[in-house]
Amino acid sequence: MDRRHIFPTYAPPAIQFERGEGVRLWDDAGQEYLDFISGISVNTLGHAHPDLVKALEAQSRKLWHLSNMFDVPGQSELAQRYCHLTFADRIFFANSGAEAVECALKTARRYHFEKGDESRIEIIGFDGAFHGRTYATINAAGNPAYLKGFGPALPGYKKLPFSDMDAFQSALSEKTAAVIIEPVQGEGGLRPVSPENLNLMRQLCNDAGALLIYDEVQCGAGRTGKLFAHEWAENAAPDLMATAKGVGGGFPLGMCFATEEVAQYMVPGTHGTTYGGNALAMAVGHAVLDHLEKPEFLSHVQKIAKQLREGFETIQSECAGTIEEVRGKGLLIGAKLSVPNIEVRNAARDAGLLIGVAGDNVVRLAPALNVSCEDVAEALSRIRSALELVKSKQSASEQA
Ligand SMILES: *Cc1c(COP(=O)(O)O)cnc(C)c1O
């Protein structure tokens, strides 16, 4: 593994994965791993799903790319399908989560501009948020570590404590363009926003004339057992929503969903992308949605999520001093640990289980949504062993 000519932004472990199938990955030595992180909530149907392979292969023989200067095959149909299933009237296709969020932020500011309210530029975000790595998205999330060294913070971004509805209410003003929030915080430590708070935020945004943006890049695409996570709240439909990751099942695809009211102003010349929503992405996007839109697919997610949550709770009660709190929603699940999360992630990997970490000393799981009960049981047993190993090492070193 000679990474000398790659930007040193990542430091992966010395494993060379070669092949995947379902929730399994194999390295070049033939070692098998259970993949319970799925490229961070991306491989919705696991690796090499036959329907996705078929869709991509078939499209690859017809047409790859046109750019959006022509009508791209599959776009109208995929937009129509998603709009039919959600609050949205229109969709902008992009390649990634950050681009989908950028589109939402630009659309929000443009809306107020077109309404003659040019001073409404403020975007309110929350502690622990993650919205991507572009300039606008690092400013929207306001994580100091991600802003450091990249020049002055952009004007018009404000950050509030997570879940503090009083602070939220007083922060809204005639300057607020939009509020951006993940219905379930991913990177920030798997923190769901309660349905009551989402409903309340919707109401307060309406009263203040501010737009509500959801970042469902990680928690969308069926991950919580609803097509989109905010659907767990009854009266909390947003004006704009960014999604990506899982909707492409491993092919780069981002989408910005919008109501007609806000999308109407994004006319030719206001925004664009070369690759966004190309024909290959559309073919895969349709094949992923063929699965996501089935009620029995989402009820499977809910069933498996219950099994995982209960499994974590059992470990919490039986292995003292390992799990502080079970976290997350649906199959974006994990735990805040009492032992170091990175050590547990590494011990799990040594035991053939791939999991992730998140802020607040959390271990994060995001398996393929079609994972079986048997594979979940095996993963839970490997997590338990990893936790016990790290715990016993810690106890040994404390005694020494
Ligand atoms: C991953 C992620 C993003 C950024 O997506 P990219 O595809 O990496 O640009 C934005 N928001 C959330 C909530 C994410 O988890």
Coordinates of N, CA, C and O in Angstrom, one line a residue, residues 103-228:
C103 N -26.8 23.1 -2.6 CA -28.0 23.4 -3.4 C -29.1 23.9 -2.5 O -29.8 24.9 -2.8
A104 N -29.3 23.2 -1.4 CA -30.4 23.6 -0.5 C -30.1 25.0 0.1 O -31.0 25.9 0.2
L105 N -28.9 25.3 0.5 CA -28.5 26.6 1.1 C -28.7 27.7 0.1 O -29.2 28.7 0.4
K106 N -28.2 27.4 -1.1 CA -28.3 28.5 -2.2 C -29.8 28.7 -2.5 O -30.2 29.9 -2.7
T107 N -30.6 27.7 -2.6 CA -32.0 27.8 -2.9 C -32.7 28.6 -1.9 O -33.6 29.5 -2.2
A108 N -32.3 28.4 -0.6 CA -33.0 29.1 0.5 C -32.7 30.6 0.4 O -33.6 31.4 0.5
R109 N -31.4 30.9 0.2 CA -31.1 32.4 0.2 C -31.7 33.0 -1.1 O -32.2 34.1 -1.0
R110 N -31.7 32.3 -2.2 CA -32.2 32.9 -3.4 C -33.7 33.2 -3.3 O -34.3 34.1 -3.8
Y111 N -34.4 32.3 -2.5 CA -35.8 32.4 -2.3 C -36.2 33.8 -1.7 O -37.0 34.5 -2.1
H112 N -35.5 34.1 -0.6 CA -35.7 35.3 0.1 C -35.3 36.5 -0.7 O -36.0 37.5 -0.7
F113 N -34.2 36.3 -1.5 CA -33.8 37.4 -2.4 C -34.9 37.7 -3.4 O -35.2 38.9 -3.6
E114 N -35.4 36.7 -4.0 CA -36.5 36.9 -5.0 C -37.8 37.5 -4.4 O -38.5 38.1 -5.1
K115 N -38.0 37.2 -3.1 CA -39.1 37.7 -2.4 C -38.9 39.2 -2.0 O -39.7 39.8 -1.3
G116 N -37.7 39.7 -2.3 CA -37.4 41.1 -2.0 C -36.9 41.3 -0.6 O -36.8 42.4 -0.1
D117 N -36.5 40.2 0.0 CA -36.0 40.2 1.4 C -34.5 39.9 1.5 O -34.1 38.9 2.0
E118 N -33.8 40.8 0.9 CA -32.3 40.6 0.6 C -31.5 40.4 1.9 O -30.4 39.9 1.9
S119 N -32.0 40.9 3.0 CA -31.3 40.9 4.3 C -31.4 39.5 5.0 O -30.8 39.2 6.0
R120 N -32.3 38.7 4.5 CA -32.5 37.4 5.1 C -31.5 36.4 4.5 O -31.7 35.7 3.6
I121 N -30.3 36.4 5.2 CA -29.3 35.5 4.7 C -28.8 34.5 5.8 O -28.0 33.6 5.5
E122 N -29.3 34.7 7.0 CA -28.7 33.9 8.1 C -29.2 32.4 8.0 O -30.4 32.1 7.8
I123 N -28.2 31.6 8.2 CA -28.5 30.1 8.2 C -28.2 29.6 9.6 O -27.0 29.8 10.1
I124 N -29.1 29.0 10.3 CA -28.9 28.5 11.6 C -28.6 27.0 11.6 O -29.4 26.2 11.0
G125 N -27.6 26.6 12.3 CA -27.2 25.2 12.4 C -27.0 24.8 13.8 O -27.2 25.7 14.7
F126 N -26.6 23.6 14.1 CA -26.5 23.1 15.4 C -25.2 22.4 15.8 O -24.6 21.8 14.9
D127 N -24.9 22.5 17.0 CA -23.7 21.8 17.6 C -23.7 20.3 17.2 O -24.8 19.7 17.3
G128 N -22.6 19.8 16.8 CA -22.5 18.4 16.5 C -22.9 18.0 15.1 O -22.8 16.9 14.7
A129 N -23.4 19.0 14.3 CA -23.9 18.8 13.0 C -22.7 18.5 12.0 O -21.6 18.9 12.3
F130 N -23.0 17.7 11.0 CA -22.1 17.5 9.9 C -22.9 17.7 8.6 O -23.9 17.0 8.4
H131 N -22.4 18.6 7.7 CA -23.1 18.8 6.4 C -22.2 18.6 5.2 O -22.6 18.9 4.1
G132 N -20.9 18.2 5.4 CA -20.0 18.0 4.3 C -18.8 18.9 4.5 O -18.6 19.5 5.5
R133 N -17.9 18.9 3.4 CA -16.6 19.5 3.6 C -16.4 20.7 2.6 O -15.2 21.1 2.5
T134 N -17.4 21.2 2.0 CA -17.2 22.4 1.1 C -17.3 23.6 2.0 O -17.6 23.5 3.2
Y135 N -16.9 24.8 1.5 CA -16.9 26.0 2.3 C -18.3 26.3 3.0 O -18.4 26.5 4.2
A136 N -19.4 26.2 2.2 CA -20.7 26.5 2.8 C -21.0 25.5 3.8 O -21.6 25.8 4.9
T137 N -20.7 24.2 3.5 CA -21.2 23.2 4.5 C -20.4 23.1 5.7 O -21.0 22.8 6.8
I138 N -19.1 23.5 5.7 CA -18.4 23.5 7.0 C -18.8 24.7 7.8 O -18.8 24.7 9.0
N139 N -19.2 25.8 7.1 CA -19.7 27.0 7.8 C -21.1 26.7 8.4 O -21.4 27.1 9.5
A140 N -21.9 25.9 7.7 CA -23.3 25.6 8.2 C -23.2 24.7 9.4 O -24.0 24.9 10.3
A141 N -22.2 23.8 9.4 CA -22.1 22.9 10.6 C -21.3 23.6 11.7 O -21.6 23.3 12.9
G142 N -20.4 24.4 11.4 CA -19.7 25.3 12.4 C -18.8 24.5 13.3 O -18.4 25.0 14.4
N143 N -18.3 23.3 12.9 CA -17.4 22.5 13.7 C -16.0 23.2 13.6 O -15.4 23.3 12.5
P144 N -15.5 23.8 14.7 CA -14.3 24.6 14.7 C -13.1 23.8 14.1 O -12.3 24.4 13.4
A145 N -13.0 22.5 14.3 CA -11.9 21.7 13.8 C -11.9 21.6 12.3 O -10.9 21.5 11.7
Y146 N -13.1 21.7 11.7 CA -13.2 21.6 10.2 C -13.0 23.0 9.5 O -12.8 23.1 8.3
L147 N -13.2 24.1 10.3 CA -13.1 25.4 9.8 C -11.6 25.9 9.9 O -11.2 26.8 9.1
K148 N -10.9 25.4 10.9 CA -9.6 25.9 11.2 C -8.6 25.9 10.0 O -8.4 24.9 9.4
G149 N -8.1 27.1 9.8 CA -7.0 27.2 8.8 C -7.5 27.4 7.4 O -6.7 27.4 6.5
F150 N -8.8 27.5 7.2 CA -9.3 27.7 5.9 C -9.9 29.1 5.6 O -10.8 29.3 4.9
G151 N -9.3 30.1 6.3 CA -9.7 31.4 6.1 C -10.8 31.8 7.0 O -11.3 31.0 7.8
P152 N -11.3 33.1 6.8 CA -12.3 33.6 7.7 C -13.6 32.8 7.5 O -13.9 32.3 6.4
A153 N -14.3 32.7 8.6 CA -15.7 32.0 8.6 C -16.6 32.9 7.6 O -16.4 34.1 7.6
L154 N -17.4 32.2 6.9 CA -18.3 33.0 6.0 C -19.4 33.7 6.8 O -19.8 33.2 7.9
P155 N -19.8 34.9 6.4 CA -20.8 35.6 7.1 C -22.2 34.9 7.0 O -22.5 34.2 6.0
G156 N -23.0 35.1 8.0 CA -24.4 34.7 7.9 C -24.7 33.3 8.4 O -25.7 32.7 8.1
Y157 N -23.7 32.7 9.1 CA -24.0 31.4 9.7 C -24.0 31.5 11.2 O -23.1 32.1 11.8
K158 N -24.9 30.8 11.8 CA -25.1 30.9 13.3 C -25.2 29.5 13.8 O -25.9 28.7 13.2
K159 N -24.6 29.2 15.0 CA -24.7 27.8 15.5 C -25.3 27.8 16.9 O -25.0 28.7 17.7
L160 N -26.2 26.9 17.1 CA -27.0 26.8 18.4 C -26.7 25.5 19.1 O -26.4 24.5 18.4
P161 N -26.9 25.4 20.4 CA -26.8 24.1 21.1 C -27.8 23.1 20.5 O -29.0 23.5 20.2
F162 N -27.5 21.9 20.5 CA -28.4 20.8 20.0 C -29.6 20.7 20.9 O -29.4 20.6 22.1
S163 N -30.8 20.6 20.4 CA -32.0 20.3 21.2 C -32.4 21.4 22.1 O -33.2 21.1 23.0
D164 N -31.8 22.6 22.1 CA -32.2 23.6 23.0 C -33.3 24.5 22.3 O -33.0 25.4 21.6
M165 N -34.6 24.2 22.6 CA -35.6 24.8 21.8 C -35.8 26.3 22.2 O -36.3 27.1 21.4
D166 N -35.4 26.6 23.4 CA -35.6 28.0 23.9 C -34.5 28.9 23.1 O -34.9 29.9 22.6
A167 N -33.3 28.4 23.0 CA -32.3 29.1 22.2 C -32.7 29.2 20.8 O -32.5 30.2 20.2
F168 N -33.4 28.2 20.3 CA -33.8 28.1 18.9 C -34.9 29.2 18.7 O -34.8 30.0 17.8
Q169 N -35.8 29.2 19.6 CA -36.9 30.2 19.4 C -36.4 31.7 19.5 O -36.8 32.5 18.7
S170 N -35.4 31.9 20.4 CA -34.9 33.3 20.4 C -33.9 33.6 19.3 O -33.7 34.8 19.0
A171 N -33.4 32.6 18.7 CA -32.4 32.9 17.6 C -33.1 33.3 16.3 O -32.6 34.0 15.4
L172 N -34.4 32.8 16.1 CA -35.1 33.1 14.9 C -35.4 34.6 14.8 O -35.8 35.2 15.8
S173 N -35.2 35.2 13.6 CA -35.4 36.6 13.5 C -35.8 36.9 12.0 O -35.8 36.0 11.2
E174 N -36.0 38.2 11.8 CA -36.3 38.6 10.4 C -35.1 38.5 9.5 O -35.1 38.8 8.3
K175 N -33.9 38.1 10.1 CA -32.7 37.9 9.3 C -32.5 36.4 8.9 O -31.7 36.1 8.1
T176 N -33.3 35.5 9.6 CA -33.1 34.1 9.3 C -33.6 33.7 8.0 O -34.8 33.8 7.7
A177 N -32.7 33.1 7.2 CA -33.1 32.6 5.9 C -33.6 31.2 6.0 O -34.7 30.8 5.5
A178 N -32.8 30.4 6.8 CA -33.2 29.0 6.9 C -32.5 28.4 8.1 O -31.5 28.9 8.7
V179 N -33.1 27.2 8.5 CA -32.5 26.4 9.6 C -32.1 25.1 9.0 O -32.9 24.5 8.2
I180 N -31.0 24.6 9.3 CA -30.6 23.3 8.7 C -30.3 22.3 9.9 O -29.5 22.6 10.8
I181 N -30.9 21.2 9.8 CA -30.7 20.2 10.8 C -30.8 18.8 10.3 O -31.6 18.5 9.3
E182 N -30.0 17.9 10.9 CA -30.1 16.4 10.5 C -31.2 15.8 11.5 O -31.0 15.9 12.7
P183 N -32.2 15.2 11.0 CA -33.2 14.6 11.9 C -32.6 13.5 12.8 O -33.1 13.3 13.9
V184 N -31.5 12.9 12.3 CA -30.7 12.1 13.2 C -29.3 12.5 12.9 O -28.8 12.3 11.8
Q185 N -28.6 13.1 13.9 CA -27.2 13.4 13.7 C -26.4 12.2 13.6 O -26.4 11.3 14.4
G186 N -25.6 12.1 12.5 CA -24.7 11.0 12.2 C -23.4 11.2 12.9 O -23.1 10.6 14.0
E187 N -22.5 12.0 12.3 CA -21.1 12.2 12.8 C -21.1 12.7 14.2 O -20.2 12.3 15.0
G188 N -22.1 13.5 14.6 CA -22.2 14.1 15.9 C -22.4 13.1 17.0 O -22.4 13.5 18.2
G189 N -22.7 11.8 16.7 CA -22.9 10.8 17.8 C -24.2 10.2 17.8 O -24.7 9.8 18.9
L190 N -24.9 10.0 16.6 CA -26.1 9.3 16.5 C -27.2 9.8 17.4 O -27.8 9.1 18.2
R191 N -27.4 11.2 17.3 CA -28.4 11.8 18.2 C -29.7 12.1 17.4 O -29.6 13.0 16.5
P192 N -30.8 11.4 17.6 CA -32.0 11.8 16.9 C -32.7 13.0 17.5 O -32.6 13.3 18.7
V193 N -33.3 13.8 16.7 CA -34.1 14.9 17.1 C -35.5 14.3 17.4 O -36.0 13.6 16.5
S194 N -36.1 14.6 18.5 CA -37.4 14.0 18.8 C -38.5 14.5 17.8 O -38.4 15.7 17.3
P195 N -39.5 13.7 17.5 CA -40.6 14.1 16.6 C -41.2 15.4 17.1 O -41.6 16.3 16.3
E196 N -41.4 15.5 18.4 CA -42.0 16.7 19.0 C -41.2 18.0 18.7 O -41.7 19.0 18.3
N197 N -39.9 17.8 18.8 CA -39.0 19.0 18.5 C -39.0 19.3 17.0 O -39.0 20.5 16.6
L198 N -39.1 18.3 16.1 CA -39.2 18.6 14.7 C -40.5 19.3 14.4 O -40.5 20.3 13.6
N199 N -41.6 18.8 14.9 CA -42.9 19.5 14.7 C -42.8 21.0 15.2 O -43.3 21.9 14.5
L200 N -42.2 21.1 16.4 CA -42.1 22.5 16.9 C -41.3 23.4 16.1 O -41.6 24.6 15.8
M201 N -40.1 22.9 15.6 CA -39.3 23.6 14.7 C -40.0 24.1 13.4 O -39.8 25.2 13.0
R202 N -40.8 23.1 12.9 CA -41.5 23.5 11.7 C -42.5 24.7 12.0 O -42.5 25.6 11.2
Q203 N -43.1 24.6 13.1 CA -44.1 25.6 13.5 C -43.4 27.0 13.7 O -43.8 28.0 13.1
L204 N -42.3 26.9 14.4 CA -41.5 28.2 14.7 C -40.9 28.8 13.4 O -40.9 30.0 13.3
C205 N -40.5 27.9 12.5 CA -40.0 28.4 11.2 C -41.1 29.1 10.4 O -40.9 30.2 9.9
N206 N -42.3 28.5 10.4 CA -43.4 29.1 9.7 C -43.7 30.5 10.3 O -43.9 31.4 9.6
D207 N -43.8 30.5 11.7 CA -44.1 31.8 12.3 C -43.0 32.9 12.0 O -43.4 34.1 11.9
A208 N -41.8 32.5 11.9 CA -40.7 33.4 11.6 C -40.4 33.7 10.2 O -39.6 34.5 9.8
G209 N -41.1 33.0 9.3 CA -40.9 33.2 7.9 C -39.5 32.6 7.4 O -39.0 33.0 6.4
A210 N -39.0 31.7 8.2 CA -37.7 31.0 7.8 C -38.0 29.7 7.2 O -39.0 29.0 7.4
L211 N -37.1 29.2 6.3 CA -37.2 27.9 5.7 C -36.6 26.9 6.5 O -35.6 27.1 7.3
L212 N -37.1 25.7 6.4 CA -36.6 24.5 7.2 C -35.9 23.6 6.2 O -36.5 23.1 5.2
I213 N -34.6 23.3 6.5 CA -33.9 22.4 5.6 C -33.5 21.1 6.4 O -32.9 21.3 7.5
Y214 N -33.8 20.0 5.9 CA -33.2 18.8 6.6 C -32.0 18.2 5.8 O -32.1 18.2 4.5
D215 N -31.0 17.8 6.5 CA -29.9 17.1 5.9 C -30.2 15.6 6.2 O -29.9 15.2 7.3
E216 N -30.7 14.9 5.2 CA -30.9 13.5 5.4 C -29.9 12.7 4.5 O -30.3 11.7 3.9
V217 N -28.7 13.2 4.4 CA -27.7 12.6 3.6 C -27.4 11.2 4.2 O -27.3 10.2 3.5
Q218 N -27.3 11.1 5.5 CA -27.0 9.9 6.2 C -28.2 9.1 6.7 O -28.2 7.9 6.7
C219 N -29.2 9.8 7.2 CA -30.3 9.1 7.9 C -31.5 8.9 6.9 O -32.5 8.3 7.3
G220 N -31.4 9.3 5.7 CA -32.5 9.1 4.7 C -32.4 7.8 4.0 O -31.7 6.9 4.5
A221 N -33.1 7.6 2.9 CA -33.0 6.4 2.1 C -33.3 5.2 2.9 O -32.7 4.1 2.7
G222 N -34.4 5.2 3.7 CA -34.9 4.0 4.4 C -34.1 3.7 5.6 O -34.6 2.7 6.3
R223 N -33.1 4.4 5.9 CA -32.2 3.9 7.0 C -32.9 3.8 8.4 O -32.5 3.0 9.2
T224 N -33.8 4.7 8.7 CA -34.5 4.6 10.0 C -35.8 3.8 9.9 O -36.5 3.7 10.9
G225 N -36.1 3.2 8.8 CA -37.3 2.4 8.7 C -38.5 3.2 8.1 O -39.6 2.7 8.0
K226 N -38.3 4.5 7.8 CA -39.2 5.2 7.0 C -38.3 5.7 5.8 O -37.1 5.7 5.9
L227 N -39.0 6.0 4.7 CA -38.2 6.4 3.5 C -37.2 7.6 3.9 O -36.0 7.5 3.6
F228 N -37.8 8.6 4.6 CA -36.9 9.6 5.2 C -37.2 9.8 6.6 O -38.3 9.6 7.1

